[in-house]
Amino acid sequence: MKRERIRRRTLLSTAAGALAAGAVVPQSAHAADDAQEQLTDYAGHTTDDGRSVTVTSVTGQRLRLTAYGDQIVRVRAARAGESFLPDTHYEMVQPRSHSAMRGSLHVRATEDTVEFRTAATDGPRVVLRKKPLRLEFYARDTGALLAKEDAGHGITWSGPDHTVAAEAFAPPQADERFLKAGHGVLGRTPRLDRTGDTVSHNYSGAVENPDNQAPAIVPFYLSSKGYGVFFNTTFDTTFSFGGSGGYGFHADGHDAGGARPQLDYFLINGPRFAQLLDRYTQLTGRPRLPQRSIFGLQMSDKNFADVSDQDWWREKVTRHRAAGFPFDHQVNDNRWREGSGSWSGSWFEFSRERWPDPAGYQKWAAGNGVTVTLDYNRNNTNEMAGWKGGPPPGYSFAVADLAGVKENNAVPDWSNRDTRAWVWKVFWGKALDPALEYPGDGLWIDEVDDLGAIPYTAKTADGRTWSEDRNAYFLNLHKGVGEEGWDPAGAGHIGPGKRPWTWCRGATAGQQRYGHYWTGDIDSTYDEMRNQIRGMQTAGLGGFPYANIDGGGFGHGEVISDAFYRNWPVGWSSLAPIWRPHGTASTKDKGKRASRWPLDQSPQAQADFARFGQLRYSLMPYVYTLAHQAATGMPMARAMVIDHQDRPQAYTHDLQYMWGPSLLVAPVTSEGGEQHIWLPAGAHWYDFWTDEKHTGSDSEDLSHTASTGETPLFVRAGAILPKYPYAQSTAYLTKRQLEMDVYAGADGVFDVVEDDGVTEAYRSGRQTSVTRLTFTDASTRAVIAHPKGSYEGAPDARRFLVRFHGLASPVGMRVDGGGTLPAFTSEAAALLSDKGAGCVWDAEAKVLSVVTPEIRMAKGGGRAVTVEPSGAPYPRVGGGTVHQAEAARLDSAFVIGSRHPGYTGTGYAEFTGTSAAGSTLAWTVTVPAVGEKRLLVRYANGGDADRPMDVDVNGTKVATLAMPPTGGWDTWATASFTADLPQGENVTVRAALTRSAGANIDSLTLL
């Protein structure tokens, strides 16, 4: 009979796949089960260690309340004769939090109640009614009710053998709204506001269903009333947020034998959502900050599964960069592995055929600003060195329990510490040991979410049932790779010298302190895109701020349209935490458009990709600061509700989000049509692309006609956007020039966080710098502070470039009280002037740029430079017109480069060293009047001999430039000449090599 009941529940959980995707169900699953046991009346209470109080009922049940700091109260209930589980039984809560987050409970008993409060005057207050035992939660400072248990139910145990533990609250308040953290399978979230819904996000129970991938199992929700609840159990959970399902939550043990679920939850007080997220991640662990390169562009070889190898990668990245596109992180999918190089029949080890020289490749990657992820597929586990099947001393489950599992000879049990140690030994010995000098900065752990066919009754190595352990499967895996594998400083581990980037298909709460996740093999449709935008936000609400999504969708072999490519892999993905275009269509079968690489796309898609690439990489100090903030619980992509918790519009506008505090992103999720974008009232908003200003409104949306490849982007007045000069790798970004775009209309402040970008040294706080940028609107004054703190590689001097947006007209500007700066035609012209300082007015965009001289940096904070009006009128414009080399026509001897800093614009023409004399680059320039002009060519020559070039104008030779050595490729010089130029808008100035070696060319200036 018991087995039949288990089978019935298995079928029910198969149907619950819809729940995992976010469907609504009519009532809690336990409602129609066997008779319930409820907490009865109060018998007495005891106080333990000043932070816990245990209440006993007249029938021997126990209720324990514990303070975790001043803003969190833990609630546990045990049946008569049952012991509370140890604090560390479930490791979703960071184990050290149980002792580190100490608090105190003040207790006051009356005839009818026992009242508990923490030490904080703004903390929670808990009232326990005695007859029967029922809990009520209040905000102590305001007296406002947060939630209270249903008088008729409260905490109950029901179902066969009482394996359903539930908490039932009274109906939610009329205006209360709920957000459920995490998401269902494949990252799909139908809406952000789950009020009235019943939601289950659990490891899939469906058999043979490849769509049940990548749930983010986070049993945590937030209420608009200013509190959150984290349910501390790895049994399957269901949450009901009003409606026909009532308000409450329960855990189901599926009558599987072994331990039964206990009612164990943490009520977290806010009242603001940002505070809830901070406190939640204090409890479960701070998200793990990856290397800075992870926030650059990531690309994979998935579309080239028949040809990719180490030579292909080197050539592909080189050609991609040569065209001016950025690139940082290489994601290897199958082909790098020994064996078949396919999904099956290949294992975690460099292929001797396709990767014969991984050490040589790593040397190239390190020199070219490239980091590397290596993948592992669960189905090939048995092919890996030292694998042992079966339960302990093996690394798997009992054979009988795997009968319904695909590839059932390769199923690791991550609850087994020996299994975790074994897999790390393979990762270390085959790739990650620094002594090998192989590439390996990240681990992609695939298909660990497809074991739904294991019966709930199966025993795991830690002595539990699969019913209890399956939701912890992802967490156990990441603990093995992170805490036990990567992190220790001793032999056989990597330690603090390099941050890990470990991601798998699915997540468990608490996993964020070790590694990350991605949302699996998703569809390539606009419906999917909308689900993923919401899923990205709900992941961030649950401690996973670095949402990792296949840009454009996995696609199941489909080739996506040009418009779709421009809207998702380019437009939205470039403004998401991780930018990783990835799909499965084969270029061998379907042509180059099956690729997700921009060079294989249409000219317009390439132009869009370059534009968004320049945006993301120039904004890297902003993006990377957001990544640091995310490591304290604040998502990089903030749901509108985080900043606007009390506004109804924030709960309905869930296809837009805040990219940090300053930028509002509204991705285009159709092939055109009208978008309704909410710009919150109380602020003016600038269209990022045009600088057009809009007034925020809570009564009327902005009606916007969507345009392919556009991605509407708005900037809040008072925003400060820090930038670096664009470069094609985060490794190339120079910190010697910090830029600051400020948007008039309100005061603003932004703290730029910088570190070495690779090591764990930032964790101590002693290897990080914080540079405060301040803008005062009334005086149009920008103040940049010296950095507080330092780190290895921090610049000792900096030039600053401040852009003031939204000014009515230009005014004279000064730096540190000096004289009025001269005016130039462009920022490049100011940078190349004698003093390297000046100002520029863009009359069309209404943007005033100010370039400061280079300034020596101190390390203790304090004012470094002030940029403000001088009181004089804007001066007459002087200087020359600068034409960038990256915008010139280049032949095969030159590519667009950015690895050597000090250039102006977005790069320079880099000599490749592969072409003979006669190779050229040519500018088309406008000459307003005929006559003799002085021209300057800015170049770098790191060689030991001259690298001359002939220059002609409209085909007539006018000069030979010697281009002598400059002392290094990072050192720039100017070669000048005079020439008679004709008047016209299409005058060609061409420079041609006279030898087989050439200099790098930054720009041509006409004076």
Short mmCIF file of N, CA, C and O in Angstrom, two decimals, residues 884-886 888 890 893-897 907-911 921 923 972 999-1003:
data_model
loop_
_atom_site.label_atom_id
_atom_site.label_comp_id
_atom_site.label_asym_id
_atom_site.label_seq_id
_atom_site.Cartn_x
_atom_site.Cartn_y
_atom_site.Cartn_z
N GLN A 884 39.91 59.19 -36.36
CA GLN A 884 40.44 57.99 -35.73
C GLN A 884 40.86 56.95 -36.76
O GLN A 884 40.19 56.78 -37.79
N ALA A 885 41.92 56.22 -36.44
CA ALA A 885 42.40 55.20 -37.36
C ALA A 885 41.45 54.02 -37.44
O ALA A 885 41.33 53.37 -38.49
N GLU A 886 40.75 53.72 -36.33
CA GLU A 886 39.83 52.58 -36.36
C GLU A 886 38.64 52.83 -37.28
O GLU A 886 37.92 51.89 -37.65
N ALA A 888 39.16 54.38 -40.22
CA ALA A 888 39.72 54.46 -41.57
C ALA A 888 39.49 53.16 -42.31
O ALA A 888 39.08 52.14 -41.74
N LEU A 890 41.04 50.03 -43.71
CA LEU A 890 42.26 49.28 -43.40
C LEU A 890 42.39 48.11 -44.35
O LEU A 890 41.41 47.42 -44.64
N ALA A 893 47.04 44.39 -43.64
CA ALA A 893 48.18 44.56 -42.74
C ALA A 893 47.76 45.10 -41.38
O ALA A 893 48.51 45.01 -40.42
N PHE A 894 46.55 45.67 -41.31
CA PHE A 894 46.11 46.32 -40.07
C PHE A 894 44.79 45.72 -39.60
O PHE A 894 43.92 45.39 -40.41
N VAL A 895 44.68 45.62 -38.29
CA VAL A 895 43.42 45.24 -37.65
C VAL A 895 43.14 46.28 -36.58
O VAL A 895 44.00 47.10 -36.25
N ILE A 896 41.95 46.25 -36.02
CA ILE A 896 41.63 47.16 -34.93
C ILE A 896 42.13 46.55 -33.63
O ILE A 896 41.79 45.43 -33.28
N GLY A 897 42.96 47.29 -32.92
CA GLY A 897 43.53 46.81 -31.67
C GLY A 897 43.21 47.73 -30.51
O GLY A 897 42.78 48.87 -30.69
N GLY A 907 40.07 52.61 -30.16
CA GLY A 907 41.12 51.67 -30.50
C GLY A 907 42.11 52.32 -31.46
O GLY A 907 42.20 53.55 -31.56
N TYR A 908 42.84 51.51 -32.17
CA TYR A 908 43.83 52.00 -33.12
C TYR A 908 44.02 50.97 -34.22
O TYR A 908 43.55 49.82 -34.12
N ALA A 909 44.69 51.38 -35.29
CA ALA A 909 45.03 50.45 -36.37
C ALA A 909 46.32 49.74 -35.97
O ALA A 909 47.38 50.36 -35.89
N GLU A 910 46.19 48.46 -35.69
CA GLU A 910 47.34 47.69 -35.21
C GLU A 910 47.99 46.95 -36.37
O GLU A 910 47.33 46.21 -37.11
N PHE A 911 49.29 47.14 -36.52
CA PHE A 911 50.02 46.43 -37.55
C PHE A 911 50.15 44.96 -37.15
O PHE A 911 50.58 44.64 -36.05
N LEU A 921 46.36 52.35 -44.90
CA LEU A 921 45.12 52.75 -44.25
C LEU A 921 44.79 54.13 -44.78
O LEU A 921 45.69 54.92 -45.10
N TRP A 923 42.02 57.60 -44.73
CA TRP A 923 40.96 58.38 -44.11
C TRP A 923 40.23 59.20 -45.17
O TRP A 923 40.85 59.70 -46.12
N TRP A 972 53.15 56.66 -27.19
CA TRP A 972 52.66 57.24 -28.45
C TRP A 972 53.41 58.53 -28.76
O TRP A 972 53.79 59.29 -27.87
N ALA A 999 54.10 50.69 -37.97
CA ALA A 999 53.74 51.16 -36.63
C ALA A 999 52.25 50.94 -36.40
O ALA A 999 51.49 50.65 -37.33
N ASN A 1000 51.84 51.09 -35.15
CA ASN A 1000 50.42 51.16 -34.83
C ASN A 1000 49.98 52.61 -34.95
O ASN A 1000 50.67 53.52 -34.50
N ILE A 1001 48.80 52.83 -35.57
CA ILE A 1001 48.35 54.18 -35.87
C ILE A 1001 47.10 54.49 -35.06
O ILE A 1001 46.10 53.76 -35.13
N ASP A 1002 47.15 55.61 -34.32
CA ASP A 1002 46.02 56.01 -33.49
C ASP A 1002 45.08 56.95 -34.24
O ASP A 1002 43.85 56.77 -34.23
N SER A 1003 45.62 57.97 -34.90
CA SER A 1003 44.73 58.98 -35.47
C SER A 1003 45.48 59.87 -36.46
O SER A 1003 46.72 59.90 -36.50
#
